[in-house]
mmCIF file of C-alpha atoms and ligand atoms in Angstrom:
data_model
loop_
_atom_site.group_PDB
_atom_site.id
_atom_site.type_symbol
_atom_site.label_atom_id
_atom_site.label_comp_id
_atom_site.label_asym_id
_atom_site.label_seq_id
_atom_site.Cartn_x
_atom_site.Cartn_y
_atom_site.Cartn_z
ATOM 1 C CA MET A 1 0.122 -0.009 -0.035
ATOM 2 C CA VAL A 2 3.098 2.273 0.517
ATOM 3 C CA LYS A 3 3.707 2.342 -3.236
ATOM 4 C CA ILE A 4 0.266 3.018 -4.050
ATOM 5 C CA MET A 5 0.056 5.950 -1.753
ATOM 6 C CA LYS A 6 3.616 7.407 -3.085
ATOM 7 C CA LEU A 7 2.347 6.971 -6.798
ATOM 8 C CA ASN A 8 -1.014 8.527 -6.030
ATOM 9 C CA GLU A 9 0.917 11.573 -4.198
ATOM 10 C CA GLN A 10 3.612 11.581 -7.161
ATOM 11 C CA LEU A 11 0.927 11.854 -9.882
ATOM 12 C CA GLY A 12 -1.784 13.914 -7.639
ATOM 13 C CA ILE A 13 -4.351 11.208 -8.449
ATOM 14 C CA LYS A 14 -7.033 9.544 -5.923
ATOM 15 C CA TYR A 15 -6.793 6.057 -7.293
ATOM 16 C CA PRO A 16 -3.900 4.346 -8.522
ATOM 17 C CA ILE A 17 -5.110 3.954 -12.020
ATOM 18 C CA LEU A 18 -3.846 5.006 -15.331
ATOM 19 C CA GLN A 19 -6.282 5.277 -18.572
ATOM 20 C CA GLY A 20 -4.029 3.459 -21.471
ATOM 21 C CA GLY A 21 -3.611 6.160 -24.108
ATOM 22 C CA MET A 22 -5.574 4.757 -26.715
ATOM 23 C CA ALA A 23 -5.106 6.147 -30.472
ATOM 24 C CA ASN A 24 -8.172 7.344 -32.394
ATOM 25 C CA ILE A 25 -10.206 6.906 -28.898
ATOM 26 C CA ALA A 26 -8.536 9.049 -26.006
ATOM 27 C CA THR A 27 -9.483 12.296 -26.787
ATOM 28 C CA GLY A 28 -8.863 15.303 -24.528
ATOM 29 C CA SER A 29 -12.390 15.160 -23.233
ATOM 30 C CA PHE A 30 -12.024 11.561 -22.695
ATOM 31 C CA ALA A 31 -8.809 12.019 -20.604
ATOM 32 C CA ALA A 32 -10.409 14.739 -18.911
ATOM 33 C CA ALA A 33 -13.249 12.659 -17.642
ATOM 34 C CA VAL A 34 -10.778 10.335 -16.482
ATOM 35 C CA SER A 35 -8.738 12.641 -14.556
ATOM 36 C CA ASN A 36 -11.885 14.385 -13.103
ATOM 37 C CA ALA A 37 -13.040 10.800 -11.582
ATOM 38 C CA GLY A 38 -9.810 10.415 -9.636
ATOM 39 C CA GLY A 39 -7.497 8.491 -12.244
ATOM 40 C CA LEU A 40 -4.908 9.528 -14.725
ATOM 41 C CA GLY A 41 -6.368 10.890 -17.934
ATOM 42 C CA ILE A 42 -4.244 10.073 -20.766
ATOM 43 C CA ILE A 43 -4.581 11.319 -24.333
ATOM 44 C CA GLY A 44 -4.011 9.142 -27.043
ATOM 45 C CA ALA A 45 -1.704 10.929 -29.857
ATOM 46 C CA GLY A 46 -1.249 7.749 -31.943
ATOM 47 C CA GLY A 47 -3.794 8.789 -34.611
ATOM 48 C CA MET A 48 -3.333 12.741 -34.530
ATOM 49 C CA ASP A 49 -0.716 15.233 -35.805
ATOM 50 C CA ALA A 50 0.941 17.134 -33.945
ATOM 51 C CA GLU A 51 -1.428 20.273 -34.044
ATOM 52 C CA SER A 52 -4.415 18.302 -33.426
ATOM 53 C CA LEU A 53 -2.627 16.859 -30.344
ATOM 54 C CA ARG A 54 -2.179 20.510 -29.239
ATOM 55 C CA ARG A 55 -6.065 21.288 -29.525
ATOM 56 C CA GLU A 56 -6.585 18.133 -27.564
ATOM 57 C CA ILE A 57 -4.171 19.126 -25.006
ATOM 58 C CA ARG A 58 -5.908 22.291 -24.868
ATOM 59 C CA ARG A 59 -9.189 20.761 -24.550
ATOM 60 C CA CYS A 60 -8.617 18.535 -21.822
ATOM 61 C CA ALA A 61 -7.047 21.550 -19.934
ATOM 62 C CA GLU A 62 -10.482 23.446 -20.283
ATOM 63 C CA LEU A 63 -12.017 20.565 -18.914
ATOM 64 C CA THR A 64 -10.312 19.540 -15.869
ATOM 65 C CA ASP A 65 -7.923 20.982 -13.371
ATOM 66 C CA LYS A 66 -6.536 17.529 -12.674
ATOM 67 C CA PRO A 67 -3.219 16.367 -14.106
ATOM 68 C CA PHE A 68 -3.409 14.552 -17.124
ATOM 69 C CA GLY A 69 -0.855 12.805 -19.598
ATOM 70 C CA VAL A 70 0.052 12.282 -23.372
ATOM 71 C CA ASN A 71 0.695 8.901 -25.231
ATOM 72 C CA ILE A 72 3.280 9.514 -27.911
ATOM 73 C CA MET A 73 3.184 6.503 -30.580
ATOM 74 C CA LEU A 74 6.726 6.604 -31.804
ATOM 75 C CA LEU A 75 6.005 5.167 -34.983
ATOM 76 C CA ASN A 76 3.660 8.355 -35.416
ATOM 77 C CA PRO A 77 5.585 10.141 -38.460
ATOM 78 C CA GLU A 78 5.117 13.465 -36.526
ATOM 79 C CA SER A 79 6.318 11.922 -33.056
ATOM 80 C CA GLU A 80 9.398 14.576 -33.214
ATOM 81 C CA LYS A 81 7.109 17.486 -33.675
ATOM 82 C CA MET A 82 4.889 15.847 -30.803
ATOM 83 C CA ALA A 83 7.799 15.867 -28.447
ATOM 84 C CA GLN A 84 8.093 19.428 -28.948
ATOM 85 C CA VAL A 85 4.367 20.267 -28.635
ATOM 86 C CA VAL A 86 4.311 18.421 -24.942
ATOM 87 C CA CYS A 87 6.974 20.763 -23.737
ATOM 88 C CA GLU A 88 5.498 23.827 -25.287
ATOM 89 C CA GLU A 89 1.986 23.004 -23.902
ATOM 90 C CA LYS A 90 3.440 22.066 -20.519
ATOM 91 C CA VAL A 91 2.054 18.245 -20.250
ATOM 92 C CA PHE A 92 2.306 16.716 -16.893
ATOM 93 C CA LEU A 93 3.355 13.308 -17.951
ATOM 94 C CA VAL A 94 4.107 11.531 -21.074
ATOM 95 C CA THR A 95 3.601 7.814 -21.955
ATOM 96 C CA THR A 96 5.170 6.239 -24.936
ATOM 97 C CA GLY A 97 4.457 3.249 -27.149
ATOM 98 C CA ALA A 98 5.918 1.377 -29.769
ATOM 99 C CA GLY A 99 9.728 1.734 -29.376
ATOM 100 C CA ASN A 100 12.319 3.411 -27.520
ATOM 101 C CA PRO A 101 11.685 7.027 -26.542
ATOM 102 C CA GLY A 102 15.351 7.721 -25.242
ATOM 103 C CA GLN A 103 16.213 10.566 -27.704
ATOM 104 C CA TYR A 104 13.436 12.519 -26.152
ATOM 105 C CA VAL A 105 14.041 11.745 -22.395
ATOM 106 C CA LYS A 106 16.158 14.538 -21.603
ATOM 107 C CA LEU A 107 14.241 17.197 -23.318
ATOM 108 C CA TRP A 108 11.419 16.163 -21.451
ATOM 109 C CA LYS A 109 12.979 16.151 -18.077
ATOM 110 C CA GLU A 110 14.261 19.416 -18.689
ATOM 111 C CA HIS A 111 10.566 20.861 -18.991
ATOM 112 C CA ASP A 112 9.750 18.973 -15.994
ATOM 113 C CA ILE A 113 7.763 16.375 -17.579
ATOM 114 C CA LYS A 114 7.201 13.136 -15.826
ATOM 115 C CA VAL A 115 8.167 10.498 -18.082
ATOM 116 C CA PHE A 116 6.414 6.746 -18.095
ATOM 117 C CA PRO A 117 7.646 4.795 -21.060
ATOM 118 C CA VAL A 118 5.472 1.448 -21.902
ATOM 119 C CA VAL A 119 7.726 -1.438 -21.965
ATOM 120 C CA SER A 120 7.253 -5.033 -22.797
ATOM 121 C CA VAL A 121 10.523 -6.507 -21.738
ATOM 122 C CA PRO A 122 12.667 -6.057 -18.871
ATOM 123 C CA SER A 123 15.803 -4.970 -20.874
ATOM 124 C CA LEU A 124 14.064 -1.913 -22.372
ATOM 125 C CA ALA A 125 13.045 -0.868 -18.540
ATOM 126 C CA ILE A 126 16.434 -0.910 -17.291
ATOM 127 C CA ARG A 127 17.794 1.229 -20.201
ATOM 128 C CA MET A 128 14.936 3.877 -19.453
ATOM 129 C CA ALA A 129 15.664 3.863 -15.640
ATOM 130 C CA SER A 130 19.411 4.556 -16.504
ATOM 131 C CA LEU A 131 18.181 7.553 -18.522
ATOM 132 C CA GLY A 132 16.247 9.060 -15.346
ATOM 133 C CA VAL A 133 12.526 8.477 -16.372
ATOM 134 C CA ASP A 134 10.059 8.684 -13.464
ATOM 135 C CA GLY A 135 8.495 5.149 -13.735
ATOM 136 C CA ILE A 136 7.610 2.289 -16.130
ATOM 137 C CA ILE A 137 4.761 1.059 -17.339
ATOM 138 C CA ALA A 138 4.995 -2.639 -17.948
ATOM 139 C CA GLU A 139 2.684 -3.868 -20.363
ATOM 140 C CA GLY A 140 1.971 -7.659 -20.719
ATOM 141 C CA THR A 141 0.865 -9.424 -23.777
ATOM 142 C CA GLU A 142 -2.778 -9.909 -22.314
ATOM 143 C CA GLY A 143 -3.567 -6.134 -23.082
ATOM 144 C CA GLY A 144 -5.719 -4.993 -26.186
ATOM 145 C CA GLY A 145 -3.971 -3.371 -29.304
ATOM 146 C CA HIS A 146 -0.171 -3.788 -29.994
ATOM 147 C CA ILE A 147 1.426 -6.235 -27.461
ATOM 148 C CA GLY A 148 4.627 -7.969 -26.833
ATOM 149 C CA GLU A 149 5.122 -11.720 -25.929
ATOM 150 C CA MET A 150 5.563 -11.632 -22.158
ATOM 151 C CA THR A 151 2.532 -11.880 -19.593
ATOM 152 C CA THR A 152 2.075 -9.355 -16.913
ATOM 153 C CA MET A 153 2.508 -12.054 -14.354
ATOM 154 C CA THR A 154 6.157 -12.652 -15.871
ATOM 155 C CA LEU A 155 6.843 -9.191 -16.821
ATOM 156 C CA VAL A 156 6.194 -7.028 -13.578
ATOM 157 C CA PRO A 157 8.126 -8.925 -11.142
ATOM 158 C CA GLN A 158 11.203 -9.238 -13.467
ATOM 159 C CA ILE A 159 10.883 -5.343 -13.885
ATOM 160 C CA CYS A 160 10.439 -4.558 -10.172
ATOM 161 C CA ALA A 161 13.578 -6.769 -9.433
ATOM 162 C CA GLU A 162 15.714 -4.874 -11.297
ATOM 163 C CA ILE A 163 14.641 -1.228 -10.939
ATOM 164 C CA ASP A 164 13.820 1.381 -7.858
ATOM 165 C CA LEU A 165 11.067 3.377 -9.586
ATOM 166 C CA PRO A 166 7.117 3.060 -9.486
ATOM 167 C CA VAL A 167 5.893 0.227 -11.802
ATOM 168 C CA ILE A 168 2.326 0.414 -13.377
ATOM 169 C CA ALA A 169 1.147 -3.135 -14.476
ATOM 170 C CA ALA A 170 -0.780 -2.792 -17.558
ATOM 171 C CA GLY A 171 -2.392 -5.781 -19.511
ATOM 172 C CA GLY A 172 -5.244 -8.088 -18.083
ATOM 173 C CA ILE A 173 -6.538 -5.864 -15.247
ATOM 174 C CA ALA A 174 -10.505 -5.243 -14.937
ATOM 175 C CA SER A 175 -11.058 -6.299 -11.529
ATOM 176 C CA GLY A 176 -10.085 -5.719 -7.738
ATOM 177 C CA ARG A 177 -8.562 -9.248 -7.515
ATOM 178 C CA GLN A 178 -6.199 -8.526 -10.872
ATOM 179 C CA MET A 179 -5.402 -4.865 -9.312
ATOM 180 C CA LEU A 180 -4.176 -6.855 -5.795
ATOM 181 C CA ALA A 181 -2.417 -9.439 -8.002
ATOM 182 C CA ALA A 182 -0.622 -6.545 -9.552
ATOM 183 C CA GLU A 183 0.191 -5.151 -6.464
ATOM 184 C CA ALA A 184 1.774 -8.512 -5.177
ATOM 185 C CA LEU A 185 3.789 -8.794 -8.234
ATOM 186 C CA GLY A 186 5.379 -5.332 -7.035
ATOM 187 C CA ALA A 187 3.440 -2.658 -8.904
ATOM 188 C CA ALA A 188 2.271 0.624 -7.653
ATOM 189 C CA GLY A 189 -0.690 1.016 -9.601
ATOM 190 C CA VAL A 190 -2.522 -0.330 -13.038
ATOM 191 C CA GLN A 191 -2.992 0.996 -16.379
ATOM 192 C CA ILE A 192 -6.290 -0.198 -17.907
ATOM 193 C CA GLY A 193 -7.512 0.084 -21.347
ATOM 194 C CA THR A 194 -10.369 -2.475 -22.380
ATOM 195 C CA LEU A 195 -12.113 -1.865 -19.219
ATOM 196 C CA LEU A 196 -12.637 1.660 -20.146
ATOM 197 C CA LEU A 197 -13.775 1.236 -23.684
ATOM 198 C CA VAL A 198 -17.693 0.767 -22.244
ATOM 199 C CA ALA A 199 -17.568 3.859 -20.374
ATOM 200 C CA ASP A 200 -20.388 6.382 -21.220
ATOM 201 C CA GLU A 201 -17.717 8.890 -21.987
ATOM 202 C CA CYS A 202 -15.468 6.527 -24.070
ATOM 203 C CA PRO A 203 -16.208 7.999 -27.706
ATOM 204 C CA ILE A 204 -16.258 4.935 -29.507
ATOM 205 C CA HIS A 205 -19.093 3.707 -31.734
ATOM 206 C CA GLU A 206 -22.119 1.769 -29.869
ATOM 207 C CA ASN A 207 -21.599 -1.449 -32.418
ATOM 208 C CA TYR A 208 -18.030 -1.835 -31.017
ATOM 209 C CA LYS A 209 -19.226 -1.017 -27.402
ATOM 210 C CA ASN A 210 -21.667 -3.513 -27.548
ATOM 211 C CA ARG A 211 -19.588 -5.926 -28.969
ATOM 212 C CA ILE A 212 -16.914 -5.534 -26.259
ATOM 213 C CA LEU A 213 -19.924 -6.152 -23.799
ATOM 214 C CA LYS A 214 -20.880 -9.356 -25.412
ATOM 215 C CA ALA A 215 -17.534 -10.715 -26.416
ATOM 216 C CA LYS A 216 -16.200 -13.790 -24.331
ATOM 217 C CA SER A 217 -12.099 -14.000 -23.895
ATOM 218 C CA SER A 218 -12.177 -17.110 -25.937
ATOM 219 C CA GLN A 219 -13.143 -14.877 -29.122
ATOM 220 C CA ILE A 220 -10.052 -12.964 -29.034
ATOM 221 C CA THR A 221 -7.176 -13.574 -31.350
ATOM 222 C CA VAL A 222 -4.093 -11.840 -32.547
ATOM 223 C CA THR A 223 -2.999 -10.598 -36.112
ATOM 224 C CA GLY A 224 0.553 -10.032 -37.200
ATOM 225 C CA ARG A 225 2.114 -12.556 -35.061
ATOM 226 C CA ILE A 226 4.071 -13.942 -38.145
ATOM 227 C CA GLY A 227 5.197 -10.629 -39.352
ATOM 228 C CA GLY A 228 6.438 -9.311 -35.955
ATOM 229 C CA THR A 229 3.626 -6.577 -35.574
ATOM 230 C CA PRO A 230 0.866 -8.394 -33.134
ATOM 231 C CA VAL A 231 -2.581 -6.686 -32.382
ATOM 232 C CA ARG A 232 -4.957 -8.120 -29.841
ATOM 233 C CA LEU A 233 -8.612 -7.825 -30.993
ATOM 234 C CA ILE A 234 -11.901 -9.438 -31.023
ATOM 235 C CA ARG A 235 -12.056 -12.030 -33.842
ATOM 236 C CA ASN A 236 -14.260 -11.080 -36.904
ATOM 237 C CA PRO A 237 -13.940 -11.474 -40.785
ATOM 238 C CA MET A 238 -11.319 -9.036 -41.114
ATOM 239 C CA SER A 239 -8.813 -10.951 -38.423
ATOM 240 C CA ARG A 240 -9.717 -14.216 -40.050
ATOM 241 C CA GLU A 241 -8.758 -13.064 -43.447
ATOM 242 C CA TYR A 242 -5.848 -11.354 -42.299
ATOM 243 C CA ILE A 243 -4.772 -14.576 -40.393
ATOM 244 C CA ALA A 244 -5.281 -16.812 -43.235
ATOM 245 C CA LYS A 245 -3.425 -14.408 -45.832
ATOM 246 C CA GLU A 246 -0.772 -14.199 -43.320
ATOM 247 C CA LYS A 247 -0.301 -17.943 -43.019
ATOM 248 C CA GLU A 248 -0.195 -17.850 -46.999
ATOM 249 C CA GLY A 249 2.823 -16.072 -46.612
ATOM 250 C CA TRP A 250 1.356 -12.481 -47.774
ATOM 251 C CA THR A 251 4.152 -9.629 -46.935
ATOM 252 C CA PRO A 252 3.202 -6.924 -44.266
ATOM 253 C CA MET A 253 2.932 -4.337 -47.263
ATOM 254 C CA GLN A 254 0.178 -6.757 -48.800
ATOM 255 C CA LEU A 255 -1.276 -7.364 -45.438
ATOM 256 C CA GLU A 256 -1.879 -3.486 -44.896
ATOM 257 C CA VAL A 257 -5.196 -3.895 -47.269
ATOM 258 C CA PHE A 258 -6.797 -5.251 -44.079
ATOM 259 C CA THR A 259 -5.175 -2.786 -41.510
ATOM 260 C CA LEU A 260 -4.984 0.626 -43.183
ATOM 261 C CA GLY A 261 -7.308 2.573 -41.218
ATOM 262 C CA SER A 262 -9.019 -0.568 -39.666
ATOM 263 C CA LEU A 263 -9.078 0.897 -35.986
ATOM 264 C CA LYS A 264 -10.970 4.100 -37.321
ATOM 265 C CA LYS A 265 -13.718 1.904 -39.267
ATOM 266 C CA ALA A 266 -14.242 0.318 -35.875
ATOM 267 C CA VAL A 267 -14.156 3.461 -33.468
ATOM 268 C CA PHE A 268 -15.960 6.135 -35.797
ATOM 269 C CA GLU A 269 -18.067 3.911 -38.136
ATOM 270 C CA GLY A 270 -18.573 0.941 -35.742
ATOM 271 C CA ASP A 271 -17.610 -1.303 -38.779
ATOM 272 C CA LEU A 272 -18.031 -4.885 -37.167
ATOM 273 C CA ASP A 273 -16.857 -6.867 -40.148
ATOM 274 C CA ASN A 274 -13.800 -4.594 -41.464
ATOM 275 C CA GLY A 275 -12.965 -2.722 -38.397
ATOM 276 C CA SER A 276 -10.094 -3.721 -36.136
ATOM 277 C CA LEU A 277 -12.086 -4.386 -32.844
ATOM 278 C CA MET A 278 -8.965 -4.104 -30.456
ATOM 279 C CA ALA A 279 -9.552 -5.688 -26.873
ATOM 280 C CA GLY A 280 -7.478 -7.483 -24.442
ATOM 281 C CA LEU A 281 -8.056 -10.825 -22.898
ATOM 282 C CA VAL A 282 -10.094 -9.427 -20.103
ATOM 283 C CA VAL A 283 -13.049 -8.624 -22.411
ATOM 284 C CA GLY A 284 -15.265 -11.513 -20.941
ATOM 285 C CA GLN A 285 -15.268 -9.758 -17.801
ATOM 286 C CA VAL A 286 -16.295 -6.484 -19.250
ATOM 287 C CA ASN A 287 -20.376 -6.628 -19.388
ATOM 288 C CA GLN A 288 -21.723 -3.597 -17.706
ATOM 289 C CA ARG A 289 -21.663 -0.075 -18.938
ATOM 290 C CA GLY A 290 -21.193 2.606 -16.626
ATOM 291 C CA SER A 291 -19.715 6.459 -16.016
ATOM 292 C CA VAL A 292 -15.866 6.472 -15.960
ATOM 293 C CA LYS A 293 -16.371 7.260 -12.216
ATOM 294 C CA GLU A 294 -18.383 4.407 -11.716
ATOM 295 C CA ILE A 295 -16.038 2.120 -13.256
ATOM 296 C CA LEU A 296 -12.916 3.566 -11.374
ATOM 297 C CA GLU A 297 -14.536 3.531 -8.208
ATOM 298 C CA GLY A 298 -15.843 -0.008 -8.753
ATOM 299 C CA LEU A 299 -12.472 -1.015 -9.472
ATOM 300 C CA TYR A 300 -10.640 0.367 -6.589
ATOM 301 C CA GLN A 301 -13.498 -0.695 -3.969
ATOM 302 C CA ASP A 302 -13.358 -4.130 -5.495
ATOM 303 C CA TYR A 303 -9.441 -3.998 -5.023
ATOM 304 C CA LEU A 304 -9.910 -2.887 -1.663
ATOM 305 C CA THR A 305 -12.704 -5.572 -0.851
ATOM 306 C CA ASN A 306 -10.497 -8.220 -1.871
ATOM 307 C CA ARG A 307 -7.189 -6.884 -0.061
ATOM 308 C CA LYS A 308 -9.151 -7.087 3.170
ATOM 309 C CA ARG A 309 -10.528 -10.470 2.380
ATOM 310 C CA LEU A 310 -6.953 -11.981 1.684
ATOM 311 C CA ILE A 311 -5.400 -10.172 4.707
ATOM 312 C CA CYS A 312 -8.226 -11.682 7.295
ATOM 313 C CA SER A 313 -8.087 -15.319 5.594
HETATM 314 C C1 FMN B 401 -8.448 -0.078 -28.618
HETATM 315 C C2 FMN B 401 -7.076 0.047 -27.840
HETATM 316 C C3 FMN B 401 -5.941 0.861 -28.503
HETATM 317 C C4 FMN B 401 -4.818 1.183 -28.027
HETATM 318 N N1 FMN B 401 -4.109 2.109 -28.548
HETATM 319 C C5 FMN B 401 -2.782 2.249 -27.872
HETATM 320 C C6 FMN B 401 -2.094 3.482 -28.251
HETATM 321 O O1 FMN B 401 -2.351 4.009 -28.937
HETATM 322 N N2 FMN B 401 -0.946 3.609 -27.810
HETATM 323 C C7 FMN B 401 -0.559 2.804 -26.334
HETATM 324 O O2 FMN B 401 0.761 2.775 -25.885
HETATM 325 N N3 FMN B 401 -1.191 1.695 -25.910
HETATM 326 C C8 FMN B 401 -2.310 1.548 -26.527
HETATM 327 N N4 FMN B 401 -3.136 0.558 -26.219
HETATM 328 C C9 FMN B 401 -2.914 -0.171 -24.818
HETATM 329 C C10 FMN B 401 -3.368 0.571 -23.613
HETATM 330 O O3 FMN B 401 -2.940 1.835 -23.508
HETATM 331 C C11 FMN B 401 -3.485 -0.441 -22.489
HETATM 332 O O4 FMN B 401 -1.853 -0.492 -21.843
HETATM 333 C C12 FMN B 401 -3.913 -1.854 -22.617
HETATM 334 O O5 FMN B 401 -4.886 -1.507 -23.043
HETATM 335 C C13 FMN B 401 -4.087 -2.490 -21.018
HETATM 336 O O6 FMN B 401 -4.543 -3.508 -21.339
HETATM 337 P P1 FMN B 401 -6.106 -4.039 -21.246
HETATM 338 O O7 FMN B 401 -6.596 -3.660 -22.420
HETATM 339 O O8 FMN B 401 -6.004 -5.279 -20.900
HETATM 340 O O9 FMN B 401 -6.696 -3.110 -19.904
HETATM 341 C C14 FMN B 401 -4.626 0.435 -26.759
HETATM 342 C C15 FMN B 401 -5.127 -0.489 -26.365
HETATM 343 C C16 FMN B 401 -6.795 -0.524 -26.683
HETATM 344 C C17 FMN B 401 -7.631 -1.426 -26.028
#
């Protein structure tokens, strides 16, 4: 509990829960809703350009007086410009995905920005710690979207054993028991994505939300395993076709016919056949709608109840 209290203080949050920065989904207003509810809201810059990111940061700052962050996907062609925008806009915290943010850490630290890279292997966490980052998000393969190979169960303790920084567990967390397990593994907090997709404030298409609510975890699959760009999502005609063609030996370039704009098709058009219905292995546990506030409070209360039960048993 000491680690959790320290994290809450470090990030100015009520609950030790970060919202995953989801591309095309986590807008400024969604991130503000999470921060207002006591978690840490994070704008997902993945599908934006640098100027739309600036607009979303300003929108978020209008809607909350609480701290919030920005997730920069390093594969984004505008990631270098975005690295400057977060400095100019005095963003509180940056998380990064899809690579090594080493070249930006010095700049962000000079601007007093807290830096929490997302990693999927212990070696990157160790390298990042040596550059002076403030914490690590250890994202296991159970999570939705782009994934690595290690499970949260194996990744979090190995990172905690190597570095003396707050570690946030991500991937496979949607209940108090899972949050408690993350704490037992050494984490100071958790990052959640899939559970928040069904929040009232989450701006995804109703079809996508309903699909999440109905899906079982056995309906989750991974595209791009062979080509080295694995993405976890709900099985549908697009993912079946993708995996079949991948097995036939189609090149990553040929396979782009399925993936180009596919998350946008799911998020904005609600296209359940051709869209990329990204979701993690907890999807079978996500079966109730609610406001962001209800979801965060519910998760944290469930964690406290199970913690008490465990200690008393
Ligand atoms: C629809 C979707 C989109 C995502 N997009 C991003 C992204 O743009 N950048 C990123 O670092 N992580 C992304 N993630 C991962 C989340 O930030 C988070 O770490 C993950 O969802 C946690 O696992 P969970 O889904 O089991 O809660 C995405 C996840 C989902 C479900």
